[in-house]
CSV table of C-alpha atoms in Angstrom, one decimal:
chain,number,residue,atom,x,y,z
A,1,LYS,CA,3.4,25.0,10.7
A,2,LYS,CA,6.5,27.3,11.0
A,3,LYS,CA,4.5,29.7,13.2
A,4,ALA,CA,3.3,26.8,15.3
A,5,ARG,CA,6.9,25.6,15.9
A,6,GLU,CA,8.0,29.1,16.8
A,7,SER,CA,5.1,29.6,19.2
A,8,CYS,CA,6.0,26.2,20.8
A,9,SER,CA,9.3,27.6,21.9
A,10,LEU,CA,8.1,31.0,23.2
A,11,PRO,CA,9.6,31.7,26.6
A,12,GLY,CA,7.1,31.8,29.4
A,13,SER,CA,4.4,29.7,27.7
A,14,SER,CA,3.2,26.7,29.6
A,15,TRP,CA,3.7,23.1,28.4
A,16,GLU,CA,-0.1,23.0,27.8
A,17,GLU,CA,0.1,26.1,25.6
A,18,ARG,CA,3.1,24.7,23.7
A,19,LEU,CA,1.2,21.5,23.0
A,20,ALA,CA,-2.0,23.3,21.9
A,21,ASN,CA,0.1,25.5,19.6
A,22,ALA,CA,1.8,22.5,18.1
A,23,VAL,CA,-1.3,20.3,17.6
A,24,THR,CA,-4.0,22.9,17.1
A,25,PRO,CA,-2.1,26.0,15.9
A,26,LEU,CA,-5.3,28.0,15.1
A,27,TRP,CA,-7.0,27.4,18.5
A,28,ARG,CA,-6.7,31.0,19.6
A,29,LEU,CA,-8.5,32.3,16.4
A,30,PRO,CA,-12.3,32.7,16.2
A,31,TYR,CA,-13.7,30.0,13.9
A,32,GLN,CA,-14.5,32.3,11.0
A,33,GLU,CA,-10.9,33.6,11.0
A,34,GLN,CA,-9.7,30.0,11.0
A,35,LEU,CA,-11.8,29.4,7.8
A,36,GLN,CA,-10.3,32.4,6.2
A,37,VAL,CA,-6.7,31.3,7.0
A,38,LYS,CA,-7.5,27.9,5.4
A,39,TYR,CA,-9.1,29.5,2.3
A,40,GLU,CA,-6.0,31.5,1.7
A,41,SER,CA,-3.8,28.5,2.0
A,42,GLN,CA,-5.9,26.5,-0.5
A,43,ARG,CA,-5.9,29.5,-2.9
A,44,LYS,CA,-2.1,29.5,-2.8
A,45,ILE,CA,-2.1,25.7,-3.6
A,46,LEU,CA,-4.4,26.3,-6.7
A,47,GLN,CA,-2.1,29.2,-7.8
A,48,THR,CA,0.8,26.8,-7.6
A,49,LEU,CA,-1.0,24.2,-9.6
A,50,ALA,CA,-1.9,26.8,-12.2
A,51,SER,CA,1.8,27.8,-12.5
A,52,ARG,CA,3.0,24.2,-12.7
A,53,LEU,CA,0.5,23.5,-15.5
A,54,GLU,CA,1.6,26.6,-17.4
A,55,GLU,CA,5.1,25.2,-17.3
A,56,LEU,CA,3.8,22.1,-19.0
A,57,GLY,CA,2.4,24.3,-21.8
A,58,ILE,CA,-1.2,24.2,-20.5
A,59,ASP,CA,-3.2,27.4,-20.4
A,60,ALA,CA,-4.6,27.0,-16.9
A,61,GLN,CA,-4.7,30.6,-15.5
A,62,LYS,CA,-8.1,31.6,-14.3
A,63,PRO,CA,-9.2,34.8,-12.5
A,64,GLY,CA,-6.9,35.3,-9.5
A,65,GLY,CA,-4.2,33.2,-11.0
A,66,LEU,CA,-6.0,30.0,-9.9
A,67,CYS,CA,-6.3,26.8,-12.0
A,68,CYS,CA,-10.0,26.7,-11.4
A,69,PRO,CA,-12.7,28.4,-9.3
A,70,LEU,CA,-12.3,28.0,-5.6
A,71,GLN,CA,-15.4,27.9,-3.4
A,72,PRO,CA,-15.4,29.1,0.3
A,73,VAL,CA,-14.3,26.6,2.9
A,74,VAL,CA,-17.2,24.5,4.0
A,75,PRO,CA,-17.3,24.7,7.8
A,76,SER,CA,-17.3,21.6,10.1
A,77,PRO,CA,-20.7,21.0,11.9
A,78,ILE,CA,-18.7,20.3,15.1
A,79,ILE,CA,-15.7,22.5,16.1
A,80,ASN,CA,-14.5,21.1,19.4
A,81,GLY,CA,-13.9,17.4,20.3
A,82,TYR,CA,-14.8,16.3,16.8
A,83,ARG,CA,-12.1,13.6,16.4
A,84,ASN,CA,-13.3,10.0,16.4
A,85,LYS,CA,-9.8,8.7,16.5
A,86,SER,CA,-6.8,9.8,18.6
A,87,THR,CA,-3.3,8.3,18.9
A,88,PHE,CA,-1.5,8.9,22.2
A,89,SER,CA,2.3,8.4,22.7
A,90,VAL,CA,4.2,7.2,25.7
A,91,ASN,CA,7.3,9.1,26.6
A,92,ARG,CA,9.0,11.3,29.2
A,93,GLY,CA,6.8,14.1,30.4
A,94,PRO,CA,7.8,17.6,31.5
A,95,ASP,CA,8.2,16.3,35.0
A,96,GLY,CA,10.5,13.5,33.8
A,97,ASN,CA,7.9,10.7,34.2
A,98,PRO,CA,8.8,8.2,31.5
A,99,LYS,CA,5.3,6.8,31.6
A,100,THR,CA,3.5,10.0,30.5
A,101,VAL,CA,0.6,9.3,28.0
A,102,GLY,CA,0.0,12.3,25.7
A,103,LEU,CA,1.2,14.1,22.6
A,104,TYR,CA,4.6,15.3,21.5
A,105,VAL,CA,6.1,18.7,21.8
A,106,GLY,CA,9.5,19.0,20.1
A,107,THR,CA,11.2,16.9,17.4
A,108,GLY,CA,13.4,13.8,17.2
A,109,ARG,CA,15.9,15.6,15.1
A,110,GLU,CA,16.5,18.2,17.9
A,111,ARG,CA,16.3,15.5,20.6
A,112,ASN,CA,13.9,17.7,22.6
A,113,ILE,CA,10.8,15.6,22.6
A,114,VAL,CA,8.5,16.0,25.6
A,115,CYS,CA,5.2,14.1,26.0
A,116,VAL,CA,2.5,16.3,27.3
A,117,LYS,CA,-0.9,15.3,28.5
A,118,ALA,CA,-3.6,16.3,26.1
A,119,ASP,CA,-6.3,17.2,28.6
A,120,HIS,CA,-6.7,20.7,27.3
A,121,VAL,CA,-6.4,20.0,23.5
A,122,GLU,CA,-9.7,21.2,21.9
A,123,ASN,CA,-10.1,18.8,19.0
A,124,ILE,CA,-9.9,15.7,21.2
A,125,PRO,CA,-13.1,14.5,22.9
A,126,SER,CA,-13.3,14.0,26.7
A,127,LYS,CA,-13.8,10.2,26.3
A,128,HIS,CA,-10.4,9.9,24.5
A,129,LYS,CA,-8.7,11.9,27.3
A,130,GLN,CA,-10.3,9.7,29.9
A,131,VAL,CA,-9.0,6.5,28.3
A,132,ALA,CA,-5.5,8.0,28.0
A,133,GLN,CA,-5.5,9.0,31.7
A,134,CYS,CA,-6.6,5.4,32.6
A,135,TYR,CA,-3.9,3.9,30.4
A,136,GLU,CA,-1.3,6.1,32.1
A,137,GLU,CA,-2.5,5.0,35.5
A,138,PHE,CA,-2.2,1.3,34.4
A,139,ILE,CA,1.3,1.6,33.0
A,140,CYS,CA,2.5,3.6,36.1
A,141,ARG,CA,1.4,0.7,38.2
A,142,SER,CA,3.1,-1.8,36.0
A,143,PRO,CA,6.7,-3.0,36.8
A,144,LEU,CA,7.4,-3.1,33.1
A,145,ASP,CA,9.0,0.0,31.6
A,146,SER,CA,7.7,2.1,28.7
A,147,CYS,CA,9.3,1.6,25.4
A,148,ILE,CA,10.7,5.0,24.4
A,149,LEU,CA,13.5,3.7,22.2
A,150,PHE,CA,13.3,0.2,20.8
A,151,HIS,CA,17.0,-0.7,21.3
A,152,GLU,CA,16.9,0.5,25.0
A,153,GLY,CA,14.1,-2.0,25.9
A,154,GLY,CA,10.8,-1.3,27.6
A,155,HIS,CA,7.4,-2.5,26.6
A,156,TRP,CA,4.4,-0.1,26.9
A,157,ARG,CA,3.9,1.9,23.8
A,158,GLU,CA,1.1,4.0,22.1
A,159,LEU,CA,-2.6,4.0,22.6
A,160,VAL,CA,-5.2,4.5,19.9
A,161,VAL,CA,-8.8,5.4,20.9
A,162,ARG,CA,-11.7,5.3,18.5
A,163,THR,CA,-15.2,6.4,19.3
A,164,THR,CA,-18.5,6.6,17.5
A,165,SER,CA,-21.7,8.6,17.7
A,166,CYS,CA,-23.4,5.4,18.8
A,167,GLY,CA,-21.5,5.6,22.1
A,168,HIS,CA,-18.9,2.9,21.3
A,169,THR,CA,-15.3,3.1,22.4
A,170,MET,CA,-12.4,1.0,21.1
A,171,ALA,CA,-8.9,1.1,22.7
A,172,ILE,CA,-5.9,-0.4,21.0
A,173,ILE,CA,-2.7,-0.7,23.0
A,174,THR,CA,0.7,-1.3,21.3
A,175,PHE,CA,3.2,-3.4,23.2
A,176,HIS,CA,6.9,-4.2,22.4
A,177,PRO,CA,7.4,-7.8,23.5
A,178,GLN,CA,11.2,-7.5,23.6
A,179,GLU,CA,12.4,-10.9,25.1
A,180,LEU,CA,9.1,-11.8,27.0
A,181,GLY,CA,7.8,-15.3,26.5
A,182,GLN,CA,4.2,-16.3,25.9
A,183,GLU,CA,3.5,-16.9,29.5
A,184,ALA,CA,4.7,-13.4,30.5
A,185,LEU,CA,2.8,-11.9,27.6
A,186,ALA,CA,-0.4,-13.7,28.7
A,187,THR,CA,0.0,-12.3,32.2
A,188,GLN,CA,0.3,-8.7,30.9
A,189,LYS,CA,-2.8,-9.1,28.7
A,190,ALA,CA,-4.8,-10.5,31.7
A,191,LEU,CA,-3.7,-7.6,33.9
A,192,LEU,CA,-4.7,-5.1,31.2
A,193,LYS,CA,-8.1,-6.7,30.7
A,194,GLU,CA,-8.7,-6.8,34.5
A,195,PHE,CA,-7.8,-3.1,34.8
A,196,PHE,CA,-10.2,-2.0,32.1
A,197,THR,CA,-13.1,-4.4,33.0
A,198,CYS,CA,-13.0,-4.6,36.9
A,199,GLY,CA,-10.4,-2.0,37.9
A,200,PRO,CA,-10.2,1.8,37.7
A,201,GLY,CA,-10.3,1.6,33.9
A,202,ALA,CA,-13.8,0.2,34.0
A,203,VAL,CA,-15.0,3.8,34.1
A,204,CYS,CA,-14.1,4.0,30.4
A,205,ALA,CA,-16.8,1.4,29.5
A,206,LEU,CA,-14.8,0.1,26.6
A,207,THR,CA,-16.7,-1.6,23.8
A,208,SER,CA,-13.5,-3.2,22.5
A,209,LEU,CA,-10.0,-3.6,24.0
A,210,TYR,CA,-7.3,-4.6,21.6
A,211,PHE,CA,-3.6,-5.5,22.1
A,212,GLN,CA,-1.0,-5.6,19.4
A,213,GLU,CA,2.6,-6.9,19.9
A,214,SER,CA,4.8,-4.9,17.6
A,215,THR,CA,8.6,-4.5,17.1
A,216,MET,CA,8.0,-1.9,14.4
A,217,THR,CA,6.9,1.8,14.6
A,218,ARG,CA,3.6,0.8,12.9
A,219,CYS,CA,2.4,-2.5,11.5
A,220,SER,CA,-0.7,-3.9,10.0
A,221,HIS,CA,-3.0,-6.6,11.2
A,222,GLU,CA,-1.4,-8.9,8.7
A,223,GLN,CA,2.1,-8.2,10.1
A,224,SER,CA,1.0,-8.5,13.7
A,225,PRO,CA,-2.6,-9.4,14.4
A,226,TYR,CA,-4.7,-7.2,16.7
A,227,GLN,CA,-5.7,-9.4,19.7
A,228,LEU,CA,-9.1,-8.8,21.2
A,229,LEU,CA,-8.8,-8.9,24.9
A,230,HIS,CA,-12.3,-7.8,25.8
A,231,GLY,CA,-15.6,-6.9,24.2
A,232,ALA,CA,-16.8,-6.8,20.6
A,233,PRO,CA,-14.5,-7.1,17.6
A,234,HIS,CA,-16.0,-4.1,16.0
A,235,ILE,CA,-17.5,-0.7,16.8
A,236,PHE,CA,-20.3,0.8,14.7
A,237,GLU,CA,-21.0,4.2,13.3
A,238,LYS,CA,-24.0,5.8,11.6
A,239,LEU,CA,-23.4,8.0,8.6
A,240,LEU,CA,-26.0,9.4,6.2
A,241,GLY,CA,-28.6,6.9,7.4
A,242,LEU,CA,-26.3,3.9,7.0
A,243,LYS,CA,-24.6,1.8,9.6
A,244,PHE,CA,-20.8,1.1,9.3
A,245,ARG,CA,-18.7,-1.5,11.0
A,246,ILE,CA,-15.2,-0.4,12.0
A,247,SER,CA,-12.2,-2.6,12.6
A,248,PRO,CA,-9.1,-1.5,14.6
A,249,ASP,CA,-7.0,-0.4,11.6
A,250,ALA,CA,-9.8,0.5,9.1
A,251,PHE,CA,-9.7,4.0,7.6
A,252,PHE,CA,-12.7,6.2,8.6
A,253,GLN,CA,-12.8,10.0,8.2
A,254,VAL,CA,-11.7,11.4,11.6
A,255,ASN,CA,-14.6,13.9,11.7
A,256,THR,CA,-17.9,12.0,11.3
A,257,ALA,CA,-20.2,15.0,11.1
A,258,GLY,CA,-17.8,16.6,8.6
A,259,ALA,CA,-17.7,13.4,6.6
A,260,GLU,CA,-21.5,13.5,6.1
A,261,VAL,CA,-21.2,17.0,4.6
A,262,LEU,CA,-18.3,16.0,2.5
A,263,TYR,CA,-19.9,12.9,1.1
A,264,GLN,CA,-23.1,14.7,0.3
A,265,ALA,CA,-21.2,17.2,-1.8
A,266,VAL,CA,-19.2,14.4,-3.5
A,267,GLY,CA,-22.5,12.8,-4.5
A,268,GLU,CA,-23.6,16.1,-6.1
A,269,LEU,CA,-20.3,16.7,-7.9
A,270,CYS,CA,-20.3,13.2,-9.4
A,271,GLN,CA,-23.5,14.2,-11.3
A,272,ALA,CA,-24.3,10.5,-11.2
A,273,THR,CA,-27.3,9.1,-13.0
A,274,GLY,CA,-29.1,5.8,-12.7
A,275,ASP,CA,-26.7,4.1,-15.2
A,276,THR,CA,-23.5,5.5,-13.8
A,277,VAL,CA,-20.7,3.2,-12.5
A,278,LEU,CA,-18.9,4.7,-9.5
A,279,LEU,CA,-15.2,3.7,-9.1
A,280,ASP,CA,-14.2,4.2,-5.4
A,281,ILE,CA,-10.4,4.1,-5.2
A,282,CYS,CA,-8.9,3.8,-1.7
A,283,CYS,CA,-12.4,3.1,-0.5
A,284,GLY,CA,-11.6,2.1,3.2
A,285,THR,CA,-14.7,0.6,4.8
A,286,GLY,CA,-16.7,1.7,1.7
A,287,THR,CA,-18.3,4.8,3.2
A,288,ILE,CA,-18.2,7.0,0.0
A,289,GLY,CA,-19.4,4.3,-2.4
A,290,LEU,CA,-22.1,2.9,-0.1
A,291,SER,CA,-23.4,6.4,0.7
A,292,LEU,CA,-23.8,7.0,-3.1
A,293,ALA,CA,-24.9,3.5,-4.0
A,294,GLN,CA,-28.6,4.3,-4.4
A,295,ARG,CA,-27.8,7.0,-6.9
A,296,VAL,CA,-25.8,4.8,-9.3
A,297,SER,CA,-26.1,1.5,-11.0
A,298,LYS,CA,-22.9,0.0,-9.6
A,299,VAL,CA,-20.1,0.7,-7.2
A,300,ILE,CA,-16.6,-0.8,-7.5
A,301,GLY,CA,-14.4,-0.3,-4.5
A,302,VAL,CA,-10.6,-0.9,-4.3
A,303,GLU,CA,-8.7,-0.9,-1.0
A,304,VAL,CA,-5.4,-2.4,0.2
A,305,VAL,CA,-6.4,-3.1,3.9
A,306,GLU,CA,-8.0,-6.6,3.9
A,307,LYS,CA,-10.0,-5.9,7.2
A,308,ALA,CA,-11.4,-2.7,5.7
A,309,ILE,CA,-12.7,-4.6,2.7
A,310,GLU,CA,-14.2,-7.2,5.1
A,311,ASP,CA,-15.9,-4.3,6.8
A,312,ALA,CA,-17.1,-2.8,3.5
A,313,GLU,CA,-18.6,-6.1,2.4
A,314,TRP,CA,-20.4,-6.4,5.8
A,315,ASN,CA,-21.5,-2.8,5.6
A,316,ALA,CA,-23.1,-3.4,2.1
A,317,ALA,CA,-24.9,-6.6,3.2
A,318,PHE,CA,-26.1,-5.1,6.5
A,319,ASN,CA,-27.5,-2.0,4.8
A,320,GLY,CA,-29.2,-4.1,2.1
A,321,ILE,CA,-27.0,-2.7,-0.7
A,322,SER,CA,-26.4,-5.2,-3.5
A,323,ASN,CA,-24.9,-3.2,-6.3
A,324,CYS,CA,-21.4,-2.9,-4.8
A,325,GLU,CA,-18.3,-5.1,-5.4
A,326,PHE,CA,-15.0,-4.6,-3.5
A,327,HIS,CA,-11.5,-5.6,-4.5
A,328,THR,CA,-8.6,-6.2,-2.0
A,329,GLY,CA,-5.1,-5.2,-3.0
A,330,LYS,CA,-2.9,-2.3,-3.9
A,331,ALA,CA,-4.7,0.1,-6.2
A,332,GLU,CA,-1.6,0.0,-8.6
A,333,ALA,CA,-2.0,-3.7,-8.9
A,334,VAL,CA,-5.8,-4.0,-9.0
A,335,LEU,CA,-6.9,-1.0,-11.1
A,336,PRO,CA,-4.8,-1.4,-14.3
A,337,GLN,CA,-6.2,-4.9,-14.6
A,338,LEU,CA,-9.7,-3.8,-13.9
A,339,LEU,CA,-9.7,-0.9,-16.4
A,340,ALA,CA,-7.6,-2.5,-19.1
A,341,SER,CA,-10.5,-4.8,-20.1
A,342,TRP,CA,-13.2,-2.2,-19.4
A,343,GLU,CA,-15.9,-2.6,-22.0
A,344,ASP,CA,-18.9,-1.4,-20.1
A,345,ALA,CA,-20.8,1.3,-22.0
A,346,ARG,CA,-22.2,2.9,-18.9
A,347,PRO,CA,-20.6,6.2,-17.8
A,348,LEU,CA,-17.8,5.7,-15.3
A,349,VAL,CA,-17.0,8.3,-12.6
A,350,ALA,CA,-13.9,7.9,-10.4
A,351,VAL,CA,-13.5,9.1,-6.8
A,352,VAL,CA,-10.1,8.8,-5.2
A,353,ASN,CA,-9.3,9.4,-1.6
A,354,PRO,CA,-5.7,8.4,-1.1
A,355,SER,CA,-3.4,8.8,1.9
A,356,ARG,CA,-1.0,11.7,2.1
A,357,ALA,CA,1.4,9.6,-0.1
A,358,GLY,CA,-1.0,10.2,-3.0
A,359,LEU,CA,-1.8,7.8,-5.8
A,360,HIS,CA,0.8,5.4,-7.3
A,361,TYR,CA,1.8,6.5,-10.9
A,362,ARG,CA,0.3,3.3,-12.3
A,363,VAL,CA,-3.1,4.2,-10.8
A,364,VAL,CA,-3.0,7.6,-12.5
A,365,ARG,CA,-1.9,6.0,-15.7
A,366,ALA,CA,-4.8,3.5,-15.6
A,367,ILE,CA,-7.3,6.4,-15.1
A,368,ARG,CA,-5.8,8.5,-17.8
A,369,ASN,CA,-5.8,5.6,-20.3
A,370,CYS,CA,-9.4,4.6,-19.6
A,371,PRO,CA,-11.5,6.7,-22.0
A,372,SER,CA,-14.7,5.9,-20.2
A,373,ILE,CA,-13.7,8.0,-17.2
A,374,ARG,CA,-14.7,11.5,-18.0
A,375,ARG,CA,-15.1,12.8,-14.5
A,376,LEU,CA,-12.8,12.4,-11.5
A,377,LEU,CA,-13.0,13.6,-8.0
A,378,TYR,CA,-9.8,13.8,-6.1
A,379,ILE,CA,-10.1,14.1,-2.3
A,380,SER,CA,-6.9,15.2,-0.6
A,381,CYS,CA,-6.0,16.1,3.0
A,382,LYS,CA,-2.6,17.4,1.7
A,383,PRO,CA,-2.9,18.8,-1.8
A,384,GLU,CA,0.4,20.6,-1.6
A,385,GLY,CA,2.2,17.3,-1.1
A,386,GLU,CA,2.4,14.2,-3.3
A,387,ALA,CA,-1.2,14.9,-4.5
A,388,MET,CA,0.3,17.8,-6.5
A,389,ARG,CA,2.3,15.3,-8.5
A,390,ASN,CA,-0.9,13.4,-9.2
A,391,PHE,CA,-2.7,16.5,-10.4
A,392,LEU,CA,0.1,17.3,-12.9
A,393,GLU,CA,0.1,13.6,-14.1
A,394,LEU,CA,-3.6,13.8,-14.7
A,395,CYS,CA,-3.5,17.1,-16.6
A,396,CYS,CA,-0.2,16.9,-18.6
A,397,PRO,CA,-0.2,16.4,-22.4
A,398,PRO,CA,-0.1,12.7,-23.6
A,399,ASP,CA,3.4,11.3,-23.2
A,400,PRO,CA,4.3,8.0,-24.9
A,401,ARG,CA,7.5,7.7,-22.9
A,402,LYS,CA,5.4,7.5,-19.7
A,403,LYS,CA,2.7,5.4,-21.4
A,404,LEU,CA,0.2,8.3,-20.9
A,405,ALA,CA,-1.8,7.9,-24.0
A,406,GLY,CA,-5.2,9.1,-22.7
A,407,GLU,CA,-6.7,12.6,-23.1
A,408,PRO,CA,-5.7,14.9,-20.3
A,409,PHE,CA,-8.0,16.0,-17.5
A,410,ALA,CA,-8.5,19.6,-16.5
A,411,PRO,CA,-9.4,21.0,-13.0
A,412,VAL,CA,-12.8,22.7,-13.1
A,413,LEU,CA,-13.8,23.3,-9.5
A,414,ALA,CA,-12.2,23.2,-6.0
A,415,ILE,CA,-14.1,23.0,-2.7
A,416,PRO,CA,-12.2,22.9,0.6
A,417,PHE,CA,-14.0,21.2,3.6
A,418,ASP,CA,-12.8,21.9,7.2
A,419,MET,CA,-12.6,18.4,8.6
A,420,PHE,CA,-9.9,19.5,11.1
A,421,PRO,CA,-10.9,22.7,13.0
A,422,HIS,CA,-8.2,24.4,15.1
A,423,THR,CA,-5.5,22.9,12.8
A,424,VAL,CA,-4.0,24.3,9.5
A,425,HIS,CA,-5.4,21.3,7.5
A,426,CYS,CA,-8.5,20.8,5.5
A,427,GLU,CA,-9.8,18.4,3.0
A,428,LEU,CA,-9.7,19.6,-0.6
A,429,VAL,CA,-12.1,18.2,-3.2
A,430,LEU,CA,-10.8,18.9,-6.7
A,431,LEU,CA,-13.1,18.1,-9.6
A,432,PHE,CA,-11.4,17.1,-12.9
A,433,THR,CA,-13.2,16.5,-16.2
A,434,ARG,CA,-12.2,15.8,-19.8
């Protein structure tokens, strides 16, 4: 990341190069070299974890100073244009146009943010770039200003584009209402719909066009409902022979082809048998649990986003899967109740796939204190962040003060998956057992 920021400011580099260096810092490297860079970064993370465990009095040093064996990075089946979701900002471009739709170069702290069109960025598919270009054309025609800083007024804000391998495209436009009344808002929505259905934007062939009024940086459907202006309420994706319904704010792995490889490996690492119960924590639209449902006796999914759970339940019913149950709510509220009264004799395997914020401590504690869970798969897109705290909480000795009574876990295998070619990130699957 540091190198990416340094290369962003290299004299003589074009704005396009600066953006590519910021968003996809490995784009100049041949793909095999990218994988090696990622392998080394994951190796350092496992070395750090081993050292942290040693500090807790746990003998965790394995060959190479790692806490467990590290397999080579599993490559992505698709290297360019793999993203099925892109978020575009609206801000001043290099030419001073305040209605530029693109991605940021610079930082808010240094007050040097410039919004650069993403036409050349290699991980974004052409369809997303097309929708972004059309949105820019629309807001440039609009008499309403873009909303760069909330307190300075303006209305047009970010654009999210989601696509699927089924050929579906969803666009979600965020709008700051400021002081506009309902009639004025209705006019803007009508103009937007007309542009994307009958005007120049019709070339995008949108499956769904959504509009969200928001006075916050980000807000959920519950805080400010997504309003469907045109088309179908959902788009659909195929994954491992199953069909999945996707709502505007539902989590879905950003690299569909990579997700298939990841979920197949997760299925093997679970070592599930016909009597296994699979606990899918932070389950999103149910992709992991549903893709493994035929291997296990039961799947229990937990997810905070209500619309995602609605999708998960629809996905289960549509695919004829009847051995899944889904719970809506924060994992730290749902899981302790679920596991505190757990008396099922069947083996219980947990898969957790949290956001970068990691798992709440109460979730880790509930897992630790449930003796039926002997095997845990932790999927993390940022293992060096808050997930590291979770790893230590899972593996530390019992601590009555923290109400950690359960036997500790131990890391036994790590497999990185390159879900994000051209970037420094990858998805790490860490297998814990006890």
